[in-house]
CSV table of C-alpha atoms in Angstrom, one decimal:
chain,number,residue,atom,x,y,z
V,1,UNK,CA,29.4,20.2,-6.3
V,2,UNK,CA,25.6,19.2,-5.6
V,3,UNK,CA,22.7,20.4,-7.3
V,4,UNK,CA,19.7,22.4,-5.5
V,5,UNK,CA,16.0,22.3,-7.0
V,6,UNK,CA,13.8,24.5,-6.6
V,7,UNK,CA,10.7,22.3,-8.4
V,8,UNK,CA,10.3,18.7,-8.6
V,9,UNK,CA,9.6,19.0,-12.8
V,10,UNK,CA,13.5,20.5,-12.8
V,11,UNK,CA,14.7,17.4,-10.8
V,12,UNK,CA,12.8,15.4,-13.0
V,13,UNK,CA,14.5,17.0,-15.9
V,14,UNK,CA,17.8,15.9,-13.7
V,15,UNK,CA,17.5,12.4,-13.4
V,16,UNK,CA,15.9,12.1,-16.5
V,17,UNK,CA,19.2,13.2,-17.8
V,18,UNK,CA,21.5,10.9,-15.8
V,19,UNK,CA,19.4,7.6,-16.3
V,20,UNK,CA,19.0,7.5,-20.0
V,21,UNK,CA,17.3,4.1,-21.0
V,22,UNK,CA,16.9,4.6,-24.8
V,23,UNK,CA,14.1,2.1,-25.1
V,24,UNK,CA,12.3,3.4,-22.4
V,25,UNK,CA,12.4,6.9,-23.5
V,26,UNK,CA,11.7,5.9,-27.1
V,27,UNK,CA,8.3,4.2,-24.8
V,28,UNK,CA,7.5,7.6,-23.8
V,29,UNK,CA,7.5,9.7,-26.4
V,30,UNK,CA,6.0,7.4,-28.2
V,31,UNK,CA,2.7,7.7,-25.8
V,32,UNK,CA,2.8,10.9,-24.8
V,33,UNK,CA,1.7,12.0,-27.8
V,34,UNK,CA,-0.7,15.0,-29.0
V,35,UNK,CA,-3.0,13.9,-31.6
V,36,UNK,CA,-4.5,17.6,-32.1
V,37,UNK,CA,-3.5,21.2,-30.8
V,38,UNK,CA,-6.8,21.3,-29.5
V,39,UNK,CA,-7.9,19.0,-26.2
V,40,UNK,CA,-11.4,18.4,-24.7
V,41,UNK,CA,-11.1,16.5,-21.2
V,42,UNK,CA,-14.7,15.6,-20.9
V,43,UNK,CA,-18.2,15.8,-22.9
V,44,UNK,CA,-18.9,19.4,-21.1
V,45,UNK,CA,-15.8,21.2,-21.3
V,46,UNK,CA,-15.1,23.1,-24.3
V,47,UNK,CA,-11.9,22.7,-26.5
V,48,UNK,CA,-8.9,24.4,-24.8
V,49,UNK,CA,-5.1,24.3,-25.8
V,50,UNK,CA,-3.2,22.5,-22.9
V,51,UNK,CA,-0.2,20.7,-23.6
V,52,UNK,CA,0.4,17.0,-22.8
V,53,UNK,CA,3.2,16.8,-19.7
V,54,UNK,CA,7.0,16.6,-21.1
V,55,UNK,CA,7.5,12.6,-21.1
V,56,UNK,CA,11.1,12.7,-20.2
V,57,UNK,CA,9.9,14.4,-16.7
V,58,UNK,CA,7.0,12.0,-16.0
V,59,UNK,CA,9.3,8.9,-17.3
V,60,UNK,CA,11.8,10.4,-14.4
V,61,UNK,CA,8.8,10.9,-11.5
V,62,UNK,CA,7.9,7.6,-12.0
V,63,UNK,CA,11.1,5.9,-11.9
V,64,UNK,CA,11.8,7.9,-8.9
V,65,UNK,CA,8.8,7.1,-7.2
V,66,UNK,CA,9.2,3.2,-7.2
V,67,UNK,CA,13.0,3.5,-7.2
V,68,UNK,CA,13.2,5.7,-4.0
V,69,UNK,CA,10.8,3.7,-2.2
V,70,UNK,CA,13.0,0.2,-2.8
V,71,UNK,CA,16.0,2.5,-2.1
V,72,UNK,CA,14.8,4.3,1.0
V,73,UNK,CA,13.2,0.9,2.4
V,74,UNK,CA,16.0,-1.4,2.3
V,75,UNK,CA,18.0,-3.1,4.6
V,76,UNK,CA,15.9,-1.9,7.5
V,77,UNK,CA,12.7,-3.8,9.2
V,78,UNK,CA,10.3,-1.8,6.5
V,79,UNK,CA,11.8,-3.9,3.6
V,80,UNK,CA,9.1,-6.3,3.3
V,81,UNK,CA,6.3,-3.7,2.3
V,82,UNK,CA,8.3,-2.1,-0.3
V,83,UNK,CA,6.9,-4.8,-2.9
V,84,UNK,CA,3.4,-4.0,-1.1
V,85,UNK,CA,3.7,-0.1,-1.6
V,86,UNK,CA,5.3,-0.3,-5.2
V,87,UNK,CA,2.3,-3.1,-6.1
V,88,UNK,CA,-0.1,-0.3,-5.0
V,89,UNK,CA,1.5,2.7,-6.8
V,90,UNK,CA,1.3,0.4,-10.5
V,91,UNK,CA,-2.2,-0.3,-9.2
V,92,UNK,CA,-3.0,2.9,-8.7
V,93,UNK,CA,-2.0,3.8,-12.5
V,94,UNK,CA,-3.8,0.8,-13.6
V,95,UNK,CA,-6.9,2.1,-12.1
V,96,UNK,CA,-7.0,5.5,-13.5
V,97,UNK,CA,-6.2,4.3,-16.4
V,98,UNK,CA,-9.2,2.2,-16.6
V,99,UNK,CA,-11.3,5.0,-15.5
V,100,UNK,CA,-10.2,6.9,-18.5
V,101,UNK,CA,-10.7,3.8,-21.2
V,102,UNK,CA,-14.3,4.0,-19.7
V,103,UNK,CA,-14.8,7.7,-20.4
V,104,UNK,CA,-13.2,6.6,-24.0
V,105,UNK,CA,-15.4,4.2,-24.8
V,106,UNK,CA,-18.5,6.4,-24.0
V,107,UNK,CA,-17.2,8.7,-26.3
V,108,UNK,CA,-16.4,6.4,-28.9
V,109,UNK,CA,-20.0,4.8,-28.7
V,110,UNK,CA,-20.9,8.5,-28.8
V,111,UNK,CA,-19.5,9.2,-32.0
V,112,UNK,CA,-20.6,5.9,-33.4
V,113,UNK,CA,-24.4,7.1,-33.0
V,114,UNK,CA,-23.5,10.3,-34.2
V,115,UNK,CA,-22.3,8.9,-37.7
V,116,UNK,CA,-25.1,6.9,-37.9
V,117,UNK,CA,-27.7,9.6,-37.3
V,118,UNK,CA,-26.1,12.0,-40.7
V,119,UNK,CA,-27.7,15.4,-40.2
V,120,UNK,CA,-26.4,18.5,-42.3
V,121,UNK,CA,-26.9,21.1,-39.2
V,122,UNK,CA,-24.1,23.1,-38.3
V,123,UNK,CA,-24.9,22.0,-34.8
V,124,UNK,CA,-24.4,18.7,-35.9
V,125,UNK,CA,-20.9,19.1,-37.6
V,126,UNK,CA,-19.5,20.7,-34.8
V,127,UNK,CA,-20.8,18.2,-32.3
V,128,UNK,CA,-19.5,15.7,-34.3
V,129,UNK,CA,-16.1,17.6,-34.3
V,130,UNK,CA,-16.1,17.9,-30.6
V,131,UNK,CA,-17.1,14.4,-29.7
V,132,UNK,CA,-14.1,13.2,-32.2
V,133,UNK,CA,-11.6,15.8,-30.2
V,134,UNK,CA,-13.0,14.2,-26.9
V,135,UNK,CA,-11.9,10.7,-28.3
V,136,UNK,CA,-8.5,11.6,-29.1
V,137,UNK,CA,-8.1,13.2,-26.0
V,138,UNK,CA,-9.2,10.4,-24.1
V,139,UNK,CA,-7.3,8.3,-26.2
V,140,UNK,CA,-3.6,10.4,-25.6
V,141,UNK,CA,-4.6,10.4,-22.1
V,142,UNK,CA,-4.6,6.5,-20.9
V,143,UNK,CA,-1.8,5.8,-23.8
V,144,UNK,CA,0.2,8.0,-21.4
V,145,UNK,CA,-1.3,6.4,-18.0
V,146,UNK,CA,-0.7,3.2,-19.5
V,147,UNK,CA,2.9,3.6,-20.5
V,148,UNK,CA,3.2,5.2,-16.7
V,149,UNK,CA,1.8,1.5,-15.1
V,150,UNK,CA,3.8,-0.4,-17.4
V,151,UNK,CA,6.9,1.7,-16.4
V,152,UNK,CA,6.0,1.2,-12.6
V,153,UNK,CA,4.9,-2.1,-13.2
V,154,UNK,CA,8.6,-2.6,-14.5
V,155,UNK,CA,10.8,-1.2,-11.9
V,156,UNK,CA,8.0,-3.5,-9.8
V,157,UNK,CA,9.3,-6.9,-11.5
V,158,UNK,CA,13.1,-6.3,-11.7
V,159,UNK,CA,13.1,-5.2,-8.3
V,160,UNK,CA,10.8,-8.4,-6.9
V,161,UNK,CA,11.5,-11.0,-9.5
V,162,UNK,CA,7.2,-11.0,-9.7
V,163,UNK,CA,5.8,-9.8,-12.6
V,164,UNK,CA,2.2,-6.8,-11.7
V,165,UNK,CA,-1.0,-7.8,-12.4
V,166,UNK,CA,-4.2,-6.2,-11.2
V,167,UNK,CA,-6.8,-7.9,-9.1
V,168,UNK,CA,-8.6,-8.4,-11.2
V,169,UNK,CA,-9.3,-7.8,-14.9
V,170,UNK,CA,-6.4,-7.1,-18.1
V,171,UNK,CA,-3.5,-4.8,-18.2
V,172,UNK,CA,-2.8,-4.4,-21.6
V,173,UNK,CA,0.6,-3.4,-22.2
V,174,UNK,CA,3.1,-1.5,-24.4
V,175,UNK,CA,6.8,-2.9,-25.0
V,176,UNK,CA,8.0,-2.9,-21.9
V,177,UNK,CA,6.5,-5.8,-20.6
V,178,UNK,CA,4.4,-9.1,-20.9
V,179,UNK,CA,0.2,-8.2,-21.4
V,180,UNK,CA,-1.5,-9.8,-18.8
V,181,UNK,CA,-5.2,-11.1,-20.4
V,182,UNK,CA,-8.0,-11.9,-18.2
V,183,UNK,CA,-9.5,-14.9,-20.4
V,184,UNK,CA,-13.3,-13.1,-19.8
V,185,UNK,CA,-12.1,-10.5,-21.5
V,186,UNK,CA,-10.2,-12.7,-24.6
V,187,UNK,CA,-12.9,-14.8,-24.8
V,188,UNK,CA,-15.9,-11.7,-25.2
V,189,UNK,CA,-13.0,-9.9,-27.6
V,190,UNK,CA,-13.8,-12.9,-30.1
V,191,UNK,CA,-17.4,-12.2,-29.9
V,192,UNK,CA,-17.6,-9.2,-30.5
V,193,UNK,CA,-15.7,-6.1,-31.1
V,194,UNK,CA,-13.1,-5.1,-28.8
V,195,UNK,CA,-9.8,-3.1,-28.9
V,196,UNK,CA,-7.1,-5.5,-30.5
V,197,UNK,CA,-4.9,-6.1,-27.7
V,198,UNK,CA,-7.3,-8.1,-25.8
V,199,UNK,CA,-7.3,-10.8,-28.3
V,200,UNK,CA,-3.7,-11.3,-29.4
V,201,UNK,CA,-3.4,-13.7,-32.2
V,202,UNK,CA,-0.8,-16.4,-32.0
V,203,UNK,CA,-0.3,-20.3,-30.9
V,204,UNK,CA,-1.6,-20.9,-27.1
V,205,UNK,CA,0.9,-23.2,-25.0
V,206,UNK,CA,-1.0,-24.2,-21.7
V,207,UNK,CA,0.3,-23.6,-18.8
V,208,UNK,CA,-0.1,-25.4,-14.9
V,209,UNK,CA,1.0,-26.6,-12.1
V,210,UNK,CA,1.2,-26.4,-8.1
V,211,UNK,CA,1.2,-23.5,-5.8
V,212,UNK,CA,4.2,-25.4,-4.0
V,213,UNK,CA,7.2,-24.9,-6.5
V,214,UNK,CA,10.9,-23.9,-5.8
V,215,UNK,CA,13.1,-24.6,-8.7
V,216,UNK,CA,12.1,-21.4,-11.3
V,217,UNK,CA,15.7,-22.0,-13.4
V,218,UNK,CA,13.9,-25.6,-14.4
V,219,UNK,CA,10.6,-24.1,-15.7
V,220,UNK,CA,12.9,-20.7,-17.3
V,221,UNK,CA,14.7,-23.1,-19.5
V,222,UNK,CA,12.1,-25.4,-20.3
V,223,UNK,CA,9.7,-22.3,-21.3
V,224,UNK,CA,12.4,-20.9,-23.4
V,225,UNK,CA,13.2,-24.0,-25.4
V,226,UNK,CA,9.2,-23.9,-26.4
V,227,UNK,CA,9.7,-20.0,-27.5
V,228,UNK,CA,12.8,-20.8,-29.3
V,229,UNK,CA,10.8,-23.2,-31.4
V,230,UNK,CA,7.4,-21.3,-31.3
V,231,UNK,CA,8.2,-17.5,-31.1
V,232,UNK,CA,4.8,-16.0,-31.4
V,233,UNK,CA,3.8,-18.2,-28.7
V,234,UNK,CA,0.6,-16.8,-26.6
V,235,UNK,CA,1.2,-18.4,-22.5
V,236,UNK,CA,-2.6,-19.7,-20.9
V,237,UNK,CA,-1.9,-19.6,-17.4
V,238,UNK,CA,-4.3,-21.4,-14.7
V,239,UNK,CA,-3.4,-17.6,-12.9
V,240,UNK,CA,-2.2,-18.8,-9.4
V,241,UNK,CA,-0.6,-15.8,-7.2
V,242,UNK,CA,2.3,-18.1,-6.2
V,243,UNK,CA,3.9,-21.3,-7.1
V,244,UNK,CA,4.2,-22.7,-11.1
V,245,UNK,CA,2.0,-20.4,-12.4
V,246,UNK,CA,3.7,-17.5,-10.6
V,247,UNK,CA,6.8,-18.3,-12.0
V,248,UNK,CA,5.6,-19.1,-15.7
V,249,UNK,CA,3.9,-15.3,-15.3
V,250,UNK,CA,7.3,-13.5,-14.3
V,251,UNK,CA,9.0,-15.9,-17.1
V,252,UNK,CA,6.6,-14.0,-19.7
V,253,UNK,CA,7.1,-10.7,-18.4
V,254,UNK,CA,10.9,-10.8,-18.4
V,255,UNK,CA,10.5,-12.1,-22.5
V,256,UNK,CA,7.5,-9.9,-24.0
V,257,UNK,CA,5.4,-13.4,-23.6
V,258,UNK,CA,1.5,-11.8,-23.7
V,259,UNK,CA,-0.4,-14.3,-20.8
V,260,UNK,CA,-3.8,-15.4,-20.7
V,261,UNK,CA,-5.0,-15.5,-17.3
V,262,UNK,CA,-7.7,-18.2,-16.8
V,263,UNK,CA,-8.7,-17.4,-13.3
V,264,UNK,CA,-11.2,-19.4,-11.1
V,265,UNK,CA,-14.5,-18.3,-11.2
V,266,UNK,CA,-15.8,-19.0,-7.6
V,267,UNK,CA,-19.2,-18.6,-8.4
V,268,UNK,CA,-18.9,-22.5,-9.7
V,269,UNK,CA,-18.1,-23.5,-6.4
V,270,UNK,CA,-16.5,-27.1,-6.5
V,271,UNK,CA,-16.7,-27.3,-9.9
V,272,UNK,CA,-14.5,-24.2,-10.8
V,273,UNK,CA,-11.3,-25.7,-11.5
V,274,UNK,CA,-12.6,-28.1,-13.7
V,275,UNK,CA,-14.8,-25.6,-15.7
V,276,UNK,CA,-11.7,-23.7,-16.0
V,277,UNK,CA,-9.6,-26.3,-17.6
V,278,UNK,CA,-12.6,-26.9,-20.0
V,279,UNK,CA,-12.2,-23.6,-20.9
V,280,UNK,CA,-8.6,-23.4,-21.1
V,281,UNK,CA,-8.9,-26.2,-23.4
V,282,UNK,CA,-11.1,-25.2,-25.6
V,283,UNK,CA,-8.2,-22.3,-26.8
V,284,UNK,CA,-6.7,-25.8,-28.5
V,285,UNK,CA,-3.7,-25.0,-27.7
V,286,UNK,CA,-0.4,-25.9,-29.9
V,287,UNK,CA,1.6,-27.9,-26.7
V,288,UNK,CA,0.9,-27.9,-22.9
V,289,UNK,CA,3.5,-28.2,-19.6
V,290,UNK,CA,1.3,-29.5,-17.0
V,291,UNK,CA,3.7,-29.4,-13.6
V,292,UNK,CA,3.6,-31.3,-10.2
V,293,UNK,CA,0.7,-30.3,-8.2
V,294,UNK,CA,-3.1,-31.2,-7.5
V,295,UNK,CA,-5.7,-33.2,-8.9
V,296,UNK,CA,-6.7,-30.2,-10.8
V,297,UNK,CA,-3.5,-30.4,-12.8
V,298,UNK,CA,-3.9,-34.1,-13.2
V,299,UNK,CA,-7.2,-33.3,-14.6
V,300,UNK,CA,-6.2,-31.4,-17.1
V,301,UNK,CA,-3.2,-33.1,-18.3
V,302,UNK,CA,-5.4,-36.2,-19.0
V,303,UNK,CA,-8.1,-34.2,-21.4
V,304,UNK,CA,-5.1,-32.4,-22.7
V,305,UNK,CA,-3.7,-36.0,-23.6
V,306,UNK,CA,-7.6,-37.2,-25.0
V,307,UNK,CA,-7.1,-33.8,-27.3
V,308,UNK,CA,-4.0,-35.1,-28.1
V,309,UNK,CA,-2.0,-32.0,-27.5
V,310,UNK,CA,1.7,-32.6,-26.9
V,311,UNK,CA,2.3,-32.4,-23.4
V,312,UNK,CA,5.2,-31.8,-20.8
V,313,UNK,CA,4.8,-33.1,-17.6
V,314,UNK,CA,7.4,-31.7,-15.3
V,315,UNK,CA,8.3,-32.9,-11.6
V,316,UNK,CA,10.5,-30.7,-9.2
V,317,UNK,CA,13.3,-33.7,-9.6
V,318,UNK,CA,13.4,-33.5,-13.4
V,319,UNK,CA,16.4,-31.8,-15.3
V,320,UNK,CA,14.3,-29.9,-18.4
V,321,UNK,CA,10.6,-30.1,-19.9
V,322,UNK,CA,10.9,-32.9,-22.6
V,323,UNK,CA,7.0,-34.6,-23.9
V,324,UNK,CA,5.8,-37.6,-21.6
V,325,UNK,CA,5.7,-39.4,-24.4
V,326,UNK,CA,9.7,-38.7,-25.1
V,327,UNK,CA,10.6,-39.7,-21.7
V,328,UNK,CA,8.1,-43.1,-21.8
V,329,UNK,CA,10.4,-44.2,-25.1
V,330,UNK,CA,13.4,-43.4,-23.0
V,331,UNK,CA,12.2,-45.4,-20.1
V,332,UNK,CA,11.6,-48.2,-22.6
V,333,UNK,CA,15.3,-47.9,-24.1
V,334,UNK,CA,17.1,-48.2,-20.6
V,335,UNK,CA,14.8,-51.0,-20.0
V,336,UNK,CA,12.5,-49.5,-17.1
């Protein structure tokens, strides 16, 4: 017997029901939470009781949204834009989101002034009160947009094999996937203070190679024998859209890997790449893999080698990541 709706929220409710994920829903709930019974939406509004949406429907719009679309588009001459179209609806989160961490740290700098400046005033209390109520508020509000891009940014990577990342700056994420760091924003979180997950704690492996790449199995297993041995292990990415580093970034999303994305700044002209492995070295990281490519990744394998890193340099022929300096010895052994 089918099922008629009259609302989408009741459809929601639906397929919420028949596509239970429990980690996901525990993802949900856990963000779409109501800090007070109160809410204040902006520095003008007054306080007003208005209930956060029910997770369970939004966790169910979402996944219909980006679900439908790869459904709906496939098999027919349309397919290629569905990764396009579902990029742009995770975007679109991403961006609102944002927006809202912008109106929360206004509010947050607002209140900081407001406990410095003590005054006894009733007018003061309750300002002080409302500006706190705005924070929450703000708060609740991208913890739930940001669960919502993390979701769609989810469905995004299973259903391309690519992991999302924005444009340009972070995406910070919950459990459900890898935290994509722009390094500007690591490397200002250590000098000064930031909010915490932009400056994850935890050994750096280095990460490069070429934008011409086809065998990801090779660079899967090799990355996972590093995270056996180092499990709190923090991936520093050169940040190219296709090739190894593509690859190394869908490898971290699939295992909860946070990345650090070191991306060029063009501004630097010639000199970008270089400045950028300066950079990227400078996070001294633990152990490197520096794959086949450019003269930028022999670049950076040599001052990773004067650092005296351990190092993996990997060509497309080889059978798994082992240190150059292992496979010199075994050169030596077999006589080479």
């Amino acid at each position: 017997m089918s099922k008629s709706f009259t609302n989408f929220a009741d459809l929601a409710s639906f397929v919420a029901a028949s596509r239970g994920n429990e980690a996901q829903v525990a993802t949900y709930a856990d963000a779409f939470i109501e800090y007070e019974e109160m809410a204040k939406m902006s520095i003008v509004d007054e306080p007003e009781s208005i209930d956060m949406p029910d997770p369970e429907q939004v966790r169910a719009a979402v996944e219909m949204m980006l679900q439908t679309m790869f459904d709906v588009l496939r098999d027919t001459r349309m397919e290629r834009y569905a990764a396009d179209l579902a990029w742009g609806f995770a975007h679109s989160f991403h961006t609102v989101a944002k927006r809202v961490e912008g109106y929360e740290d206004d509010a947050a700098k607002r209140l900081g002034d407001l406990a410095r400046t003590f005054d006894p005033s009733e007018n003061y209390a309750t300002d002080l009160e409302e500006t706190q109520l705005l924070c929450q508020t703000l708060q609740g509000c991208r913890e739930a947009l940001e669960c919502m891009r993390d979701h769609a940014s989810e469905v995004y990577r299973v259903e391309t094999g690519k992991p999302f990342s924005p444009v340009k700056g972070s995406r910070v994420s919950s459990s459900l996937s890898a935290s994509m760091i722009d390094a500007r924003d690591y490397l200002a979180s250590r000098a000064r203070e930031r909010r915490e997950q932009f400056n994850p704690e935890g050994p750096v492996v280095a990460f490069s190679g070429g934008q011409a790449w086809e065998d990801d199995q090779l660079l899967w297993r090799g990355l996972d024998s590093i995270k056996a041995r180092i499990p709190e292990m923090i991936l520093a990415t050169t940040a190219q859209t296709k090739g190894c580093d593509a690859i190394a970034q869908a490898w971290a999303a699939s295992r909860g890997v946070k990345v650090i994305l070191f991306r060029l700044d063009r501004k630097l002209g010639a000199k970008a790449a270089f400045v950028r492995n300066d950079r990227l070295l400078a996070l001294k990281p633990v152990e490197a893999v520096i794959c086949e490519g450019s003269g930028i990744q022999m670049n950076l394998a040599q001052k990773l080698r004067q650092a005296g890193v351990p190092l993996h340099v990997v060509k497309s022929d080889q059978q798994s990541l082992r240190p150059a300096s292992q496979r010199s010895e075994n050169r030596t052994a077999r006589g080479h």
